[in-house]
Structures are given as structure tokens and as C-alpha cells.
Amino acid sequence: MSTASSRSAAAVLQARNLRKQFGAVTAAGDISVGIERLSVTGLIGSNGAGKTTFVNMITGYLKPDSGTIEFDGRDITTLTPRAITRLGIARSFQIPQLYDALSVEENILVALGTAARNGQLGPATAPRGQASRLARQQEEQALAQILSQFQLRDYRVRLARVLPQGVRKALDIALAMVARPQVLLLDEPTSGVSSEEKFAIMDMIMTALAQQGVTTLFVEHDMEVVSRYAQRVLAFYDGRVIADGEPKRVLQDDDVRRYVVGMSHAAPAGARSHA
Amino acid sequence: MSKRLDPALAVFLALLAALIAFAAWLPAWAQSLLSIALATGMVVLGLTLLMRTGLVSFGQSLYLCLGAYAAGILNSKYGVTDMIIAVGAGALVAGVVAFLLGFLMATYRHIFFATLSLAFSMILYGLLVKSADLGSTDGFNLTAPTIMGIKLEGALSQRYKLILGAVLAAIATIGLWRYLRTPLGRLAPAIRDNELRVEYMGASVRHAVHVKYTIAGLLGGIGGALAALAVGHIDPDSMAYWTVSGELVFIAVLSGSASVIAPFLAAAVFETLRMLAHDYSPNTWQLSLGAAMLLLILFLPGGLASVLVRRSREPAP
């Protein structure tokens, strides 16, 4: 079994000794992980293993009981989700978080407006008087690019609430990508998507992310998706990382096969000590 | 989200221009009704901005009352009779109070926001009822206003109040229409829909709500000052009591929140309905208004705004 190693070399994101307890349940038990810039990392584990808690701690939704999280060398452990997003870490959600009463286009324009306001779309360098027109042109270009990258053009004027699940997922990720983040965390990007659609959606998402040069972490239950898209896999069990490495090696790990992929129900040595 | 002027807004501005041009030919009762409708519409415009953000204030009479009393006190107690200064004072006082209360209000949602806003308005009501210097429950009258040094009396005064209301309505609708197209303005429906996503976009929900609450208070103050000038008398019962806030919410529901001109149209419809109901069934006019409200909820749940704003969408798949 490989260990939860700390790959600190060129790490854009560095978690050190993260612990999080919900009553008697250990959601994170001393997790130390470094995420390399521009890497694609899959987070696997059964329900309750601590994957989403890990994502929630990195994005500021949950504060760890102890431990630190660094982004580009800066401690972000106690920052709010808003502050962390502004620094360049974005996320999508297992259940897409959209503006259901708005159209796809309006959803993206809301996100573009906020990103522009936060200075995340680059400095505006127009002479006075032309700034407004230039900003509008830039906004239209950015909107067209996102609609195209995430294959949302056909749905442009549809309300978010009536979109098919796969398109909702794509829009959720598109909203996260609008601010051009350095790190993107995807929480189960293919959940609720039909097995026929999952690769098409993942291909589209990964192509868009690769074009923008984003370090990606994705939580996923589908091992086919993990082995196809992840360069590195972190396997969670009982709030700990029980395996960390290349997908092929991790997915063949005995403990991972037993406790994550679902070959057996016995606990690994020491894994229950945190429960 | 084009920057081109909305056609409905353009028509409304043209109507206001016509109103200004032909104000002298309108009968006195129509001038009075429209002046009050414009003042009320201004307060409701702020209320619909909050509703667009998913917040219902049951105490917007607080700002109407502050605006009215600021204008009234300047006029009656300090002899500052200029209408423009009166409106400016109303806007300033209400805006400052809304900004300060906004720090607290922006942290509340749903029924808590509604009841807290109601509580603040009733505190003001209680203070005014106990203030003998301000006429207690009787209130006080305003002296004849002036505008830029010109003394206005009788029909001329009535006409200039209407013109001032129309000019301010034009400025407010254009201003709010533009604001709703800025990044901060666009957040209103997004906050109503999904605050979590707004925060994860990197925007502050609390800040956005605070700004909108302050704008709503400012508009409330302008409306209050206009109402004080239009009626010429102010008192706590007709300015701050909770039923006044209830009426404002009624008009806001009649208006809907999807259009910046609907609040003024709804206020005009409401004032007309009230006038007719008073005329034809003076003892049961609330019954007539209640019936109108019922019909509205059944047949026009999005308010008048839903008729004005048509959105081109493909049908659901």
C-alpha cells in the first residue's frame, strides 16, 4: 500500500496535517497532500470517506480542526470561500449550484460581471470614454468563448432550471471557470449523468480545462472515469488517504480494491483507529 | 443584457415628458393623484429592488416617513421651503439611516428580514407619536413650497410638484435600469436564487444586499419627501404605521419586480382603485382592494412587470 505522501515539489496547493471531526466521525484524520501545478488529480473513496470534506476545507466551506492549507505558499486555512475564490481556487458542486430562474447566458454574465469586478479577467486598458464599450466587447467575447468551450450555445436562452442534468453539470463548471482560476475542484462531475454521456462530458470539461491551464482535482466514484482522466489518484478511507499515486497502481492496490472499489468490507490495519 | 434602452422604459420616459409638457391642462384631482402615485412609486421602486434580491421589507414606511419628516421639518420648522432641497434632505436622511441599518439588515433573510424591518418602522412610529414638538399623532402642515426662489401657490404649486415627481421618476428609473446592468446590480436575481454560488463566484452577498438596501432606503426617502410636498401634511399614521408598509408591499406585488417602470404604473393603478373604491363604496373600500389583490394573484402572479417584460425563451425540452 502506498502512503499519503506529501509531494511538496512545485505544489500549488499544500495541505498539512488536516484534521476534521464531526462528533465521533473522523472526516479528516491527519491529511497531508501536495498538489502539483497543472496536474489532474482524482479523489476516490466510498461515501463518507472524506473526499468532499477535503474539497470543502480547501475551498473554505469548512474550517479544519487543525492543520494548514497553503495556496501558492500563502496560508488560506482560515479564509472565507469568497476570499479563496478571489485568490484563484474555484469549485463545482455535486448538485449543480446554478441560478435556476436565469437563462444560461444570464448565469454566465452574472459570473463574468463578478469576475470583472474582482479584476480576474485582466486589467482594462481602454482610454476614458471607450472603457464601457471595450468592456462590453470583452464580455461578449468571453461569453461566446465559454458557451463554445462548454457546448452551451444551443441552450443559451434556456432557463437553468429546465436544463438536462449533463448540461447543468457543464454550466456549473463553466460558472466556476469564468474567473479563470488556477485551481479547480470538481465534486463528482459525472454524477447523475447517463453512462453514455459521461465520457463526452468529461472530454469536453477536460479539454476546456487543459486549454486554460488549470490545476484540477475531481471527486469521482466512476473508476473508468478516474483511470481515463486522472494523472494521479488519492484514495480516501475513513478520513485518511490510504493510497496516492498513478491511477493504474492505486486502483490495483489491495486496500483500495477492498475499501474503495468495493471488493470486501473488512477494515485495513489501523484505518479504524480514527473512527 | 444589452445596453440599449428598454422599449418599455423609453415609452414610460416619453409619457413622463408628455406629463411635464401638458401638466397645466390636467384637472387638479388628476395632478394630485399622479403626484402621489409618483411619490409612492418611488418608494415601491426601492421595495421591488429588494424583492428582486429575494427580500421583502414589511417596514419600508420607515424610509417614506423619514423622507417626509426631513422635508417637513426643514419646511415648517426651519423655513427652508425649496422643493429640491426638501427632496435632497429626505433622500439624505433616509439614505444615511438605511446605510447604517443596512449593516444589520444585510445579515437577515426571509421572515426575519421582514419582521426586523417592520420593527424599525414601528420604533419610528412610536417615537413620532410621543413627539409633541412634531405634532404627535396629529402631525403638522407644510407651508407653501418654493422652487429656486420662486414662490408657488395654488395651481402652480400643484403643477410643479407633479413636474418634480415626474423628473425624479425619470432619473430614478434610468438610474436603476442602468444599475441593474452593472455587475453588482446583476447579482440581485442571483442572490435570490442561490447565495452559495454567489459567494463561490467571489462576490459578497452581504455587501450586495447592503448596497441594495441603501438604494431602497434612498428611494424611499425621495418618495417620502415628494409625498409630504404633494399632500402638504404629515403625520405618523399616514407615514409610518405598519398598514402603510402593508400598502407598499401590496403595490409592490401589483407591480412585480421585473421592470423599473412597473412600480409607478402599479402605484397609479392603486391610487386610482383606492379613489374609485372610496367614491363608490366608502365603507368597504378595503374589500374592493382585497378583491383586486385576489384577482391579481390568480391572473397576474408576476405583477404588471410580467406584462411589460417579455423574455424570449425556447420551450422546455
Tab-separated table of N, CA, C and O in Angstrom, chain A residues 142-232:
chain	number	residue	atom	x	y	z
A	142	ALA	N	-15.923	36.884	-24.135
A	142	ALA	CA	-15.746	35.874	-23.076
A	142	ALA	C	-16.968	34.973	-22.989
A	142	ALA	O	-16.852	33.748	-22.834
A	143	LEU	N	-18.151	35.568	-23.130
A	143	LEU	CA	-19.397	34.788	-23.084
A	143	LEU	C	-19.416	33.776	-24.233
A	143	LEU	O	-19.694	32.585	-24.015
A	144	ALA	N	-19.095	34.253	-25.441
A	144	ALA	CA	-19.106	33.356	-26.609
A	144	ALA	C	-18.103	32.218	-26.418
A	144	ALA	O	-18.388	31.059	-26.751
A	145	GLN	N	-16.938	32.559	-25.857
A	145	GLN	CA	-15.899	31.536	-25.659
A	145	GLN	C	-16.364	30.467	-24.667
A	145	GLN	O	-16.199	29.269	-24.913
A	146	ILE	N	-16.974	30.896	-23.576
A	146	ILE	CA	-17.423	29.931	-22.561
A	146	ILE	C	-18.570	29.080	-23.093
A	146	ILE	O	-18.592	27.855	-22.905
A	147	LEU	N	-19.505	29.715	-23.792
A	147	LEU	CA	-20.620	28.957	-24.368
A	147	LEU	C	-20.090	27.893	-25.323
A	147	LEU	O	-20.583	26.768	-25.362
A	148	SER	N	-19.070	28.271	-26.072
A	148	SER	CA	-18.496	27.327	-27.041
A	148	SER	C	-17.709	26.219	-26.338
A	148	SER	O	-17.902	25.033	-26.610
A	149	GLN	N	-16.830	26.603	-25.407
A	149	GLN	CA	-15.988	25.617	-24.718
A	149	GLN	C	-16.807	24.571	-23.975
A	149	GLN	O	-16.454	23.394	-23.956
A	150	PHE	N	-17.893	24.994	-23.371
A	150	PHE	CA	-18.683	24.068	-22.572
A	150	PHE	C	-19.949	23.601	-23.303
A	150	PHE	O	-20.870	23.069	-22.696
A	151	GLN	N	-19.944	23.812	-24.631
A	151	GLN	CA	-21.016	23.330	-25.513
A	151	GLN	C	-22.396	23.747	-25.003
A	151	GLN	O	-23.313	22.934	-24.882
A	152	LEU	N	-22.508	25.024	-24.686
A	152	LEU	CA	-23.758	25.534	-24.127
A	152	LEU	C	-24.508	26.446	-25.106
A	152	LEU	O	-25.542	27.004	-24.769
A	153	ARG	N	-23.956	26.575	-26.336
A	153	ARG	CA	-24.549	27.544	-27.268
A	153	ARG	C	-26.014	27.256	-27.567
A	153	ARG	O	-26.824	28.156	-27.673
A	154	ASP	N	-26.345	25.959	-27.701
A	154	ASP	CA	-27.735	25.598	-28.039
A	154	ASP	C	-28.695	25.883	-26.899
A	154	ASP	O	-29.908	25.849	-27.088
A	155	TYR	N	-28.160	26.090	-25.717
A	155	TYR	CA	-29.012	26.280	-24.538
A	155	TYR	C	-28.995	27.725	-24.053
A	155	TYR	O	-29.509	28.037	-22.990
A	156	ARG	N	-28.377	28.581	-24.829
A	156	ARG	CA	-28.084	29.958	-24.410
A	156	ARG	C	-29.257	30.676	-23.735
A	156	ARG	O	-29.075	31.319	-22.705
A	157	VAL	N	-30.443	30.583	-24.312
A	157	VAL	CA	-31.566	31.359	-23.764
A	157	VAL	C	-32.472	30.517	-22.876
A	157	VAL	O	-33.507	30.996	-22.415
A	158	ARG	N	-32.115	29.277	-22.649
A	158	ARG	CA	-32.972	28.439	-21.787
A	158	ARG	C	-32.732	28.744	-20.316
A	158	ARG	O	-31.616	29.032	-19.902
A	159	LEU	N	-33.797	28.625	-19.548
A	159	LEU	CA	-33.657	28.790	-18.106
A	159	LEU	C	-32.859	27.621	-17.539
A	159	LEU	O	-33.030	26.479	-17.970
A	160	ALA	N	-32.027	27.905	-16.566
A	160	ALA	CA	-31.180	26.852	-15.988
A	160	ALA	C	-32.013	25.723	-15.397
A	160	ALA	O	-31.613	24.565	-15.425
A	161	ARG	N	-33.199	26.061	-14.895
A	161	ARG	CA	-33.992	25.033	-14.202
A	161	ARG	C	-34.507	23.946	-15.139
A	161	ARG	O	-34.879	22.878	-14.671
A	162	VAL	N	-34.556	24.220	-16.439
A	162	VAL	CA	-35.088	23.204	-17.353
A	162	VAL	C	-33.985	22.459	-18.112
A	162	VAL	O	-34.268	21.668	-19.002
A	163	LEU	N	-32.743	22.670	-17.750
A	163	LEU	CA	-31.641	22.033	-18.485
A	163	LEU	C	-31.509	20.552	-18.115
A	163	LEU	O	-31.742	20.174	-16.967
A	164	PRO	N	-31.100	19.709	-19.083
A	164	PRO	CA	-30.786	18.316	-18.743
A	164	PRO	C	-29.612	18.265	-17.757
A	164	PRO	O	-28.797	19.198	-17.701
A	165	GLN	N	-29.521	17.176	-17.011
A	165	GLN	CA	-28.531	17.082	-15.939
A	165	GLN	C	-27.095	17.301	-16.445
A	165	GLN	O	-26.312	17.991	-15.806
A	166	GLY	N	-26.772	16.703	-17.580
A	166	GLY	CA	-25.410	16.845	-18.105
A	166	GLY	C	-25.075	18.296	-18.406
A	166	GLY	O	-23.958	18.766	-18.153
A	167	VAL	N	-26.047	19.019	-18.931
A	167	VAL	CA	-25.829	20.436	-19.263
A	167	VAL	C	-25.734	21.265	-17.981
A	167	VAL	O	-24.952	22.212	-17.894
A	168	ARG	N	-26.520	20.877	-16.972
A	168	ARG	CA	-26.425	21.567	-15.671
A	168	ARG	C	-25.020	21.426	-15.101
A	168	ARG	O	-24.437	22.362	-14.573
A	169	LYS	N	-24.478	20.225	-15.212
A	169	LYS	CA	-23.109	19.983	-14.726
A	169	LYS	C	-22.123	20.876	-15.486
A	169	LYS	O	-21.225	21.490	-14.897
A	170	ALA	N	-22.290	20.908	-16.814
A	170	ALA	CA	-21.368	21.703	-17.643
A	170	ALA	C	-21.474	23.183	-17.274
A	170	ALA	O	-20.453	23.875	-17.157
A	171	LEU	N	-22.702	23.656	-17.050
A	171	LEU	CA	-22.877	25.073	-16.701
A	171	LEU	C	-22.276	25.373	-15.326
A	171	LEU	O	-21.648	26.416	-15.123
A	172	ASP	N	-22.445	24.447	-14.395
A	172	ASP	CA	-21.877	24.617	-13.052
A	172	ASP	C	-20.355	24.780	-13.142
A	172	ASP	O	-19.760	25.651	-12.496
A	173	ILE	N	-19.750	23.953	-13.965
A	173	ILE	CA	-18.288	24.022	-14.116
A	173	ILE	C	-17.900	25.288	-14.889
A	173	ILE	O	-16.917	25.954	-14.554
A	174	ALA	N	-18.719	25.635	-15.883
A	174	ALA	CA	-18.448	26.866	-16.643
A	174	ALA	C	-18.474	28.076	-15.712
A	174	ALA	O	-17.618	28.959	-15.806
A	175	LEU	N	-19.431	28.111	-14.782
A	175	LEU	CA	-19.513	29.239	-13.833
A	175	LEU	C	-18.247	29.315	-12.980
A	175	LEU	O	-17.764	30.401	-12.658
A	176	ALA	N	-17.746	28.138	-12.604
A	176	ALA	CA	-16.514	28.116	-11.798
A	176	ALA	C	-15.315	28.579	-12.623
A	176	ALA	O	-14.371	29.162	-12.097
A	177	MET	N	-15.350	28.319	-13.934
A	177	MET	CA	-14.199	28.633	-14.785
A	177	MET	C	-14.163	30.077	-15.270
A	177	MET	O	-13.143	30.537	-15.777
A	178	VAL	N	-15.281	30.768	-15.155
A	178	VAL	CA	-15.366	32.135	-15.681
A	178	VAL	C	-14.256	33.033	-15.127
A	178	VAL	O	-13.652	33.824	-15.844
A	179	ALA	N	-13.954	32.866	-13.838
A	179	ALA	CA	-12.972	33.756	-13.194
A	179	ALA	C	-11.520	33.324	-13.468
A	179	ALA	O	-10.597	33.853	-12.859
A	180	ARG	N	-11.356	32.401	-14.404
A	180	ARG	CA	-10.015	31.916	-14.783
A	180	ARG	C	-9.192	31.486	-13.572
A	180	ARG	O	-8.122	32.052	-13.288
A	181	PRO	N	-9.688	30.496	-12.832
A	181	PRO	CA	-8.966	30.073	-11.625
A	181	PRO	C	-7.678	29.331	-11.962
A	181	PRO	O	-7.507	28.833	-13.079
A	182	GLN	N	-6.799	29.279	-10.963
A	182	GLN	CA	-5.582	28.468	-11.132
A	182	GLN	C	-5.856	27.024	-10.750
A	182	GLN	O	-5.244	26.106	-11.274
A	183	VAL	N	-6.737	26.855	-9.763
A	183	VAL	CA	-7.074	25.511	-9.287
A	183	VAL	C	-8.588	25.340	-9.343
A	183	VAL	O	-9.329	26.237	-8.944
A	184	LEU	N	-9.019	24.193	-9.873
A	184	LEU	CA	-10.454	23.920	-9.933
A	184	LEU	C	-10.729	22.582	-9.265
A	184	LEU	O	-10.065	21.582	-9.551
A	185	LEU	N	-11.688	22.583	-8.357
A	185	LEU	CA	-12.089	21.346	-7.693
A	185	LEU	C	-13.483	20.959	-8.185
A	185	LEU	O	-14.421	21.754	-8.067
A	186	LEU	N	-13.599	19.782	-8.743
A	186	LEU	CA	-14.878	19.320	-9.286
A	186	LEU	C	-15.410	18.227	-8.371
A	186	LEU	O	-14.739	17.218	-8.155
A	187	ASP	N	-16.623	18.437	-7.856
A	187	ASP	CA	-17.205	17.425	-6.965
A	187	ASP	C	-18.141	16.541	-7.782
A	187	ASP	O	-19.244	16.961	-8.146
A	188	GLU	N	-17.697	15.355	-8.090
A	188	GLU	CA	-18.457	14.358	-8.844
A	188	GLU	C	-19.046	14.931	-10.135
A	188	GLU	O	-20.270	15.049	-10.292
A	189	PRO	N	-18.175	15.263	-11.082
A	189	PRO	CA	-18.657	15.891	-12.323
A	189	PRO	C	-19.566	14.993	-13.159
A	189	PRO	O	-20.313	15.507	-13.997
A	190	THR	N	-19.535	13.674	-12.956
A	190	THR	CA	-20.394	12.817	-13.790
A	190	THR	C	-21.554	12.204	-13.002
A	190	THR	O	-22.268	11.363	-13.538
A	191	SER	N	-21.751	12.627	-11.747
A	191	SER	CA	-22.874	12.049	-11.007
A	191	SER	C	-24.192	12.527	-11.605
A	191	SER	O	-24.332	13.689	-11.978
A	192	GLY	N	-25.124	11.618	-11.747
A	192	GLY	CA	-26.418	11.957	-12.325
A	192	GLY	C	-26.405	12.044	-13.836
A	192	GLY	O	-27.413	12.374	-14.451
A	193	VAL	N	-25.242	11.779	-14.426
A	193	VAL	CA	-25.129	11.825	-15.887
A	193	VAL	C	-25.181	10.383	-16.400
A	193	VAL	O	-24.611	9.485	-15.782
A	194	SER	N	-25.869	10.163	-17.514
A	194	SER	CA	-26.004	8.794	-18.022
A	194	SER	C	-24.634	8.244	-18.423
A	194	SER	O	-23.714	8.990	-18.770
A	195	SER	N	-24.505	6.912	-18.383
A	195	SER	CA	-23.214	6.304	-18.695
A	195	SER	C	-22.810	6.563	-20.146
A	195	SER	O	-21.635	6.612	-20.470
A	196	GLU	N	-23.807	6.793	-21.025
A	196	GLU	CA	-23.470	7.099	-22.433
A	196	GLU	C	-22.860	8.493	-22.554
A	196	GLU	O	-22.039	8.748	-23.419
A	197	GLU	N	-23.276	9.384	-21.647
A	197	GLU	CA	-22.847	10.792	-21.758
A	197	GLU	C	-21.549	11.088	-21.015
A	197	GLU	O	-20.889	12.082	-21.290
A	198	LYS	N	-21.197	10.222	-20.059
A	198	LYS	CA	-20.151	10.620	-19.107
A	198	LYS	C	-18.804	10.931	-19.763
A	198	LYS	O	-18.151	11.907	-19.402
A	199	PHE	N	-18.404	10.109	-20.741
A	199	PHE	CA	-17.099	10.370	-21.356
A	199	PHE	C	-17.133	11.628	-22.218
A	199	PHE	O	-16.171	12.385	-22.271
A	200	ALA	N	-18.267	11.806	-22.906
A	200	ALA	CA	-18.398	13.018	-23.739
A	200	ALA	C	-18.298	14.263	-22.869
A	200	ALA	O	-17.599	15.229	-23.221
A	201	ILE	N	-18.969	14.228	-21.730
A	201	ILE	CA	-18.941	15.395	-20.835
A	201	ILE	C	-17.546	15.590	-20.248
A	201	ILE	O	-17.010	16.705	-20.217
A	202	MET	N	-16.930	14.495	-19.810
A	202	MET	CA	-15.578	14.618	-19.243
A	202	MET	C	-14.584	15.083	-20.306
A	202	MET	O	-13.697	15.886	-20.012
A	203	ASP	N	-14.719	14.577	-21.542
A	203	ASP	CA	-13.821	15.025	-22.628
A	203	ASP	C	-13.947	16.538	-22.811
A	203	ASP	O	-12.942	17.250	-22.916
A	204	MET	N	-15.187	16.991	-22.834
A	204	MET	CA	-15.434	18.413	-23.045
A	204	MET	C	-14.850	19.251	-21.888
A	204	MET	O	-14.156	20.247	-22.120
A	205	ILE	N	-15.096	18.778	-20.661
A	205	ILE	CA	-14.603	19.521	-19.487
A	205	ILE	C	-13.076	19.538	-19.479
A	205	ILE	O	-12.443	20.592	-19.312
A	206	MET	N	-12.479	18.386	-19.656
A	206	MET	CA	-11.015	18.302	-19.564
A	206	MET	C	-10.336	19.083	-20.687
A	206	MET	O	-9.268	19.667	-20.490
A	207	THR	N	-10.951	19.093	-21.873
A	207	THR	CA	-10.376	19.879	-22.977
A	207	THR	C	-10.405	21.361	-22.611
A	207	THR	O	-9.410	22.082	-22.789
A	208	ALA	N	-11.556	21.799	-22.084
A	208	ALA	CA	-11.678	23.218	-21.711
A	208	ALA	C	-10.668	23.580	-20.622
A	208	ALA	O	-10.018	24.632	-20.686
A	209	LEU	N	-10.509	22.692	-19.643
A	209	LEU	CA	-9.589	22.983	-18.537
A	209	LEU	C	-8.140	22.998	-19.025
A	209	LEU	O	-7.341	23.836	-18.606
A	210	ALA	N	-7.822	22.049	-19.925
A	210	ALA	CA	-6.446	21.991	-20.445
A	210	ALA	C	-6.131	23.255	-21.239
A	210	ALA	O	-5.022	23.794	-21.161
A	211	GLN	N	-7.114	23.745	-21.981
A	211	GLN	CA	-6.902	24.971	-22.782
A	211	GLN	C	-6.568	26.155	-21.885
A	211	GLN	O	-5.803	27.036	-22.262
A	212	GLN	N	-7.153	26.166	-20.715
A	212	GLN	CA	-6.926	27.315	-19.823
A	212	GLN	C	-5.809	27.084	-18.818
A	212	GLN	O	-5.505	27.974	-18.033
A	213	GLY	N	-5.218	25.892	-18.820
A	213	GLY	CA	-4.105	25.622	-17.917
A	213	GLY	C	-4.497	25.675	-16.450
A	213	GLY	O	-4.006	26.507	-15.703
A	214	VAL	N	-5.420	24.788	-16.078
A	214	VAL	CA	-5.923	24.788	-14.711
A	214	VAL	C	-5.509	23.514	-13.987
A	214	VAL	O	-5.606	22.419	-14.538
A	215	THR	N	-5.021	23.660	-12.769
A	215	THR	CA	-4.752	22.507	-11.920
A	215	THR	C	-6.106	21.952	-11.472
A	215	THR	O	-6.939	22.700	-10.965
A	216	THR	N	-6.329	20.671	-11.685
A	216	THR	CA	-7.674	20.123	-11.459
A	216	THR	C	-7.667	18.992	-10.442
A	216	THR	O	-6.815	18.096	-10.495
A	217	LEU	N	-8.620	19.051	-9.529
A	217	LEU	CA	-8.891	17.923	-8.634
A	217	LEU	C	-10.341	17.537	-8.848
A	217	LEU	O	-11.201	18.422	-8.877
A	218	PHE	N	-10.608	16.259	-9.033
A	218	PHE	CA	-12.017	15.892	-9.149
A	218	PHE	C	-12.358	14.681	-8.302
A	218	PHE	O	-11.632	13.710	-8.246
A	219	VAL	N	-13.481	14.814	-7.602
A	219	VAL	CA	-14.015	13.709	-6.799
A	219	VAL	C	-14.823	12.843	-7.737
A	219	VAL	O	-15.619	13.347	-8.526
A	220	GLU	N	-14.605	11.534	-7.709
A	220	GLU	CA	-15.323	10.692	-8.658
A	220	GLU	C	-15.513	9.287	-8.108
A	220	GLU	O	-14.631	8.740	-7.451
A	221	HIS	N	-16.689	8.711	-8.370
A	221	HIS	CA	-16.969	7.324	-7.964
A	221	HIS	C	-16.742	6.349	-9.117
A	221	HIS	O	-16.585	5.167	-8.899
A	222	ASP	N	-16.771	6.869	-10.331
A	222	ASP	CA	-16.668	6.005	-11.511
A	222	ASP	C	-15.189	5.759	-11.827
A	222	ASP	O	-14.465	6.664	-12.246
A	223	MET	N	-14.745	4.508	-11.608
A	223	MET	CA	-13.305	4.211	-11.763
A	223	MET	C	-12.861	4.288	-13.226
A	223	MET	O	-11.695	4.535	-13.506
A	224	GLU	N	-13.792	4.074	-14.141
A	224	GLU	CA	-13.442	4.223	-15.563
A	224	GLU	C	-13.076	5.676	-15.861
A	224	GLU	O	-12.105	5.956	-16.561
A	225	VAL	N	-13.861	6.559	-15.300
A	225	VAL	CA	-13.587	7.990	-15.496
A	225	VAL	C	-12.257	8.356	-14.833
A	225	VAL	O	-11.413	9.051	-15.414
A	226	VAL	N	-12.038	7.843	-13.627
A	226	VAL	CA	-10.803	8.158	-12.893
A	226	VAL	C	-9.584	7.672	-13.669
A	226	VAL	O	-8.624	8.417	-13.887
A	227	SER	N	-9.608	6.423	-14.097
A	227	SER	CA	-8.417	5.872	-14.754
A	227	SER	C	-8.171	6.539	-16.105
A	227	SER	O	-7.043	6.615	-16.573
A	228	ARG	N	-9.249	7.062	-16.707
A	228	ARG	CA	-9.075	7.676	-18.026
A	228	ARG	C	-8.554	9.117	-17.957
A	228	ARG	O	-7.797	9.540	-18.823
A	229	TYR	N	-8.966	9.859	-16.916
A	229	TYR	CA	-8.638	11.288	-16.909
A	229	TYR	C	-7.629	11.731	-15.853
A	229	TYR	O	-7.020	12.785	-15.999
A	230	ALA	N	-7.477	10.957	-14.782
A	230	ALA	CA	-6.582	11.417	-13.707
A	230	ALA	C	-5.137	11.024	-13.995
A	230	ALA	O	-4.866	9.933	-14.502
A	231	GLN	N	-4.223	11.939	-13.658
A	231	GLN	CA	-2.792	11.602	-13.731
A	231	GLN	C	-2.347	11.017	-12.392
A	231	GLN	O	-1.350	10.316	-12.320
A	232	ARG	N	-3.089	11.358	-11.371
A	232	ARG	CA	-2.753	10.924	-10.021
A	232	ARG	C	-4.066	10.665	-9.271
A	232	ARG	O	-5.057	11.360	-9.521
